Amino acid sequence: MEPKFMISEVFSTSWKYTKSQIWVLAGLFIGYFILSSIISLFGMPAQGSMVGKIIVNLISAIIGCVFMLGYLKNMFQTLDGEEPQFSAYGQQSRKIITYFVASLIMGIAVSIGIILLIVPGIYLAIRLQFYSAYIVEEDCGIMESLQKSWKLTEGQVMPLFLLFLAMIGIAIVGCILFFVGLFVAAPLIYMMQCYTFRKLNSISTTTEQQ
């Protein structure tokens, strides 16, 4: 099947939107990085015990889930031509359990796939990658979000794999640029994923209507 999107088009369009709100998107990512670092730093003494380690990891996981849900919402707001709103983090926080469990299921599935000669793990990661977008955009449940991602990526494994390689390349370039470049590369990568989700979802809806 012919790819339904071009990587060059995904990159150029995503960069246009990212650039329009770069200070906000990069600033939020930097804020999360600093917050995570502070929690790790102050949590080090507590990690001497099993209970302390569990508490620190739990706090980090909750903050990570809240950030990711809110950040993805900010990406979609930017794609809609809106100003990214900090209120998105509070609004999306009610989906923490759904996002956490769905992430856990995907992580386990991908890990098992990686153990089984790596390729199955990459395949599963590609097919299930848009579960978080469905949770944020369409308020889908745990299994529904994974199932919809599987359906959305049907016949698109190769172009999505090439897109994945392009994202890795962007991340590497960001790290090479004195690591600071990563605070620009990260928002761009998330924007590319959100834009691709919107693109494929739009095409899928059009195809079903025909």
CSV table of C-alpha atoms in Angstrom, one decimal:
chain,number,residue,atom,x,y,z
A,1,MET,CA,0.0,0.0,0.0
A,2,GLU,CA,1.3,3.5,-0.9
A,3,PRO,CA,2.1,5.6,2.1
A,4,LYS,CA,-0.6,8.0,3.0
A,5,PHE,CA,1.7,10.7,4.2
A,6,MET,CA,5.2,12.0,3.3
A,7,ILE,CA,7.8,12.3,6.0
A,8,SER,CA,9.1,15.6,4.5
A,9,GLU,CA,5.5,17.0,4.7
A,10,VAL,CA,5.1,15.8,8.3
A,11,PHE,CA,8.5,17.4,9.2
A,12,SER,CA,7.9,20.8,7.5
A,13,THR,CA,4.3,21.2,8.8
A,14,SER,CA,5.2,20.1,12.3
A,15,TRP,CA,8.2,22.5,12.4
A,16,LYS,CA,6.0,25.3,11.3
A,17,TYR,CA,3.6,24.8,14.2
A,18,THR,CA,6.3,24.0,16.7
A,19,LYS,CA,8.2,27.2,15.7
A,20,SER,CA,5.0,29.3,16.2
A,21,GLN,CA,4.9,28.3,19.9
A,22,ILE,CA,8.5,27.3,20.4
A,23,TRP,CA,9.1,29.3,23.6
A,24,VAL,CA,6.0,28.0,25.3
A,25,LEU,CA,6.5,24.4,24.2
A,26,ALA,CA,10.2,24.4,24.9
A,27,GLY,CA,9.7,26.2,28.2
A,28,LEU,CA,7.2,23.6,29.4
A,29,PHE,CA,9.5,20.8,28.5
A,30,ILE,CA,12.4,22.5,30.3
A,31,GLY,CA,10.1,23.0,33.3
A,32,TYR,CA,9.3,19.3,33.5
A,33,PHE,CA,13.0,18.4,33.1
A,34,ILE,CA,13.9,20.7,36.1
A,35,LEU,CA,11.0,19.4,38.2
A,36,SER,CA,12.0,15.8,37.5
A,37,SER,CA,15.6,16.6,38.4
A,38,ILE,CA,14.5,18.2,41.7
A,39,ILE,CA,12.4,15.2,42.6
A,40,SER,CA,15.2,12.8,41.9
A,41,LEU,CA,17.7,15.0,43.8
A,42,PHE,CA,15.6,15.4,47.0
A,43,GLY,CA,14.3,11.8,46.7
A,44,MET,CA,17.7,10.3,46.8
A,45,PRO,CA,17.9,10.0,50.6
A,46,ALA,CA,14.5,8.3,50.7
A,47,GLN,CA,15.5,5.7,48.1
A,48,GLY,CA,17.7,4.0,50.7
A,49,SER,CA,14.6,2.0,51.7
A,50,MET,CA,12.2,0.0,49.6
A,51,VAL,CA,9.2,2.1,50.7
A,52,GLY,CA,11.0,5.3,50.0
A,53,LYS,CA,12.0,4.1,46.6
A,54,ILE,CA,8.4,3.1,45.8
A,55,ILE,CA,7.1,6.5,46.9
A,56,VAL,CA,9.7,8.5,44.9
A,57,ASN,CA,9.0,6.4,41.8
A,58,LEU,CA,5.3,6.7,42.3
A,59,ILE,CA,5.5,10.5,42.5
A,60,SER,CA,7.7,10.6,39.4
A,61,ALA,CA,5.3,8.4,37.5
A,62,ILE,CA,2.3,10.6,38.4
A,63,ILE,CA,4.0,13.8,37.4
A,64,GLY,CA,5.2,12.1,34.2
A,65,CYS,CA,1.7,11.0,33.3
A,66,VAL,CA,0.2,14.4,34.1
A,67,PHE,CA,2.9,16.2,32.0
A,68,MET,CA,2.6,13.9,29.0
A,69,LEU,CA,-1.2,14.1,28.9
A,70,GLY,CA,-1.1,17.9,29.2
A,71,TYR,CA,1.7,18.3,26.8
A,72,LEU,CA,0.0,16.3,24.1
A,73,LYS,CA,-3.1,18.4,24.6
A,74,ASN,CA,-0.8,21.5,24.2
A,75,MET,CA,0.4,20.0,20.9
A,76,PHE,CA,-3.1,19.6,19.6
A,77,GLN,CA,-4.0,23.1,20.7
A,78,THR,CA,-1.1,24.4,18.7
A,79,LEU,CA,-2.2,22.4,15.7
A,80,ASP,CA,-5.6,24.0,16.0
A,81,GLY,CA,-3.9,27.4,15.9
A,82,GLU,CA,-4.6,28.1,19.6
A,83,GLU,CA,-2.2,29.2,22.4
A,84,PRO,CA,-1.1,26.2,24.5
A,85,GLN,CA,-2.9,26.4,27.8
A,86,PHE,CA,-1.4,25.4,31.2
A,87,SER,CA,-4.9,24.5,32.3
A,88,ALA,CA,-4.7,21.5,30.0
A,89,TYR,CA,-2.6,19.7,32.6
A,90,GLY,CA,-5.4,19.9,35.2
A,91,GLN,CA,-8.1,19.0,32.7
A,92,GLN,CA,-6.2,15.9,31.5
A,93,SER,CA,-5.1,14.7,34.9
A,94,ARG,CA,-8.4,12.8,35.4
A,95,LYS,CA,-7.1,10.4,32.7
A,96,ILE,CA,-3.9,9.5,34.6
A,97,ILE,CA,-5.1,5.9,35.5
A,98,THR,CA,-6.2,5.2,31.9
A,99,TYR,CA,-3.0,6.5,30.5
A,100,PHE,CA,-0.8,4.7,33.0
A,101,VAL,CA,-2.5,1.3,32.6
A,102,ALA,CA,-2.5,1.7,28.7
A,103,SER,CA,1.2,2.6,28.8
A,104,LEU,CA,1.9,-0.4,31.1
A,105,ILE,CA,0.1,-2.8,28.7
A,106,MET,CA,2.0,-1.4,25.7
A,107,GLY,CA,5.3,-1.4,27.6
A,108,ILE,CA,4.9,-5.1,28.5
A,109,ALA,CA,3.8,-6.0,25.0
A,110,VAL,CA,6.7,-4.2,23.4
A,111,SER,CA,9.2,-5.6,25.9
A,112,ILE,CA,8.1,-9.1,25.2
A,113,GLY,CA,8.3,-8.4,21.5
A,114,ILE,CA,11.9,-7.0,21.9
A,115,ILE,CA,12.9,-10.2,23.7
A,116,LEU,CA,11.5,-12.2,20.8
A,117,LEU,CA,14.2,-11.1,18.3
A,118,ILE,CA,13.6,-7.3,18.6
A,119,VAL,CA,11.5,-6.9,15.4
A,120,PRO,CA,8.2,-7.9,16.9
A,121,GLY,CA,8.8,-5.3,19.6
A,122,ILE,CA,9.4,-2.5,17.1
A,123,TYR,CA,6.3,-3.6,15.1
A,124,LEU,CA,4.1,-3.5,18.2
A,125,ALA,CA,5.6,-0.1,19.2
A,126,ILE,CA,4.7,1.3,15.8
A,127,ARG,CA,1.2,-0.2,15.8
A,128,LEU,CA,0.2,0.9,19.3
A,129,GLN,CA,2.0,4.3,19.4
A,130,PHE,CA,-1.1,6.5,19.0
A,131,TYR,CA,-3.0,5.2,22.1
A,132,SER,CA,-2.0,8.3,24.1
A,133,ALA,CA,-3.4,10.6,21.3
A,134,TYR,CA,-6.7,8.8,21.4
A,135,ILE,CA,-6.9,9.1,25.2
A,136,VAL,CA,-6.2,12.9,24.9
A,137,GLU,CA,-8.2,13.7,21.8
A,138,GLU,CA,-11.1,11.3,22.0
A,139,ASP,CA,-11.2,10.4,25.7
A,140,CYS,CA,-10.9,6.7,24.8
A,141,GLY,CA,-10.5,4.0,27.4
A,142,ILE,CA,-7.6,1.7,28.0
A,143,MET,CA,-8.3,-1.1,25.5
A,144,GLU,CA,-10.2,1.2,23.1
A,145,SER,CA,-7.2,3.5,22.7
A,146,LEU,CA,-4.9,0.6,22.0
A,147,GLN,CA,-7.4,-1.0,19.6
A,148,LYS,CA,-8.0,2.2,17.7
A,149,SER,CA,-4.2,2.8,17.3
A,150,TRP,CA,-3.8,-0.7,15.9
A,151,LYS,CA,-6.6,-0.1,13.4
A,152,LEU,CA,-5.3,3.4,12.5
A,153,THR,CA,-1.8,2.1,11.7
A,154,GLU,CA,-2.9,-0.8,9.5
A,155,GLY,CA,-0.9,-0.8,6.3
A,156,GLN,CA,1.3,2.0,7.5
A,157,VAL,CA,4.0,0.2,9.3
A,158,MET,CA,6.9,1.0,6.8
A,159,PRO,CA,6.2,4.7,6.5
A,160,LEU,CA,5.7,5.0,10.2
A,161,PHE,CA,9.0,3.1,10.8
A,162,LEU,CA,10.8,5.5,8.5
A,163,LEU,CA,9.2,8.4,10.4
A,164,PHE,CA,10.4,6.8,13.7
A,165,LEU,CA,14.0,6.7,12.3
A,166,ALA,CA,13.6,10.4,11.3
A,167,MET,CA,12.6,11.2,14.9
A,168,ILE,CA,15.6,9.4,16.3
A,169,GLY,CA,17.8,11.4,13.9
A,170,ILE,CA,16.2,14.6,15.2
A,171,ALA,CA,16.8,13.6,18.8
A,172,ILE,CA,20.4,12.7,18.1
A,173,VAL,CA,21.0,16.1,16.4
A,174,GLY,CA,19.4,17.8,19.4
A,175,CYS,CA,21.8,16.0,21.8
A,176,ILE,CA,24.8,16.8,19.7
A,177,LEU,CA,23.9,20.5,19.8
A,178,PHE,CA,25.3,20.8,23.4
A,179,PHE,CA,22.2,18.9,24.6
A,180,VAL,CA,20.3,22.3,24.7
A,181,GLY,CA,19.0,21.4,21.2
A,182,LEU,CA,17.0,18.6,22.7
A,183,PHE,CA,14.7,21.1,24.2
A,184,VAL,CA,13.8,22.1,20.7
A,185,ALA,CA,14.0,18.6,19.2
A,186,ALA,CA,11.6,17.1,21.8
A,187,PRO,CA,8.7,19.4,21.1
A,188,LEU,CA,9.2,18.9,17.4
A,189,ILE,CA,9.2,15.1,17.8
A,190,TYR,CA,6.0,15.2,19.8
A,191,MET,CA,4.4,17.6,17.3
A,192,MET,CA,5.3,15.2,14.4
A,193,GLN,CA,3.6,12.4,16.2
A,194,CYS,CA,0.5,14.4,16.9
A,195,TYR,CA,0.4,15.8,13.4
A,196,THR,CA,0.8,12.2,12.0
A,197,PHE,CA,-2.0,11.0,14.2
A,198,ARG,CA,-4.3,13.8,12.9
A,199,LYS,CA,-3.3,13.1,9.3
A,200,LEU,CA,-4.0,9.4,9.5
A,201,ASN,CA,-7.1,9.8,11.5
A,202,SER,CA,-8.5,12.3,8.9
A,203,ILE,CA,-7.6,9.9,6.0
A,204,SER,CA,-9.2,7.0,7.9
A,205,THR,CA,-12.4,9.0,8.5
A,206,THR,CA,-12.6,10.1,4.8
A,207,THR,CA,-12.1,6.5,3.7
A,208,GLU,CA,-14.9,5.2,5.9
A,209,GLN,CA,-17.3,7.8,4.6
A,210,GLN,CA,-16.5,6.7,1.0
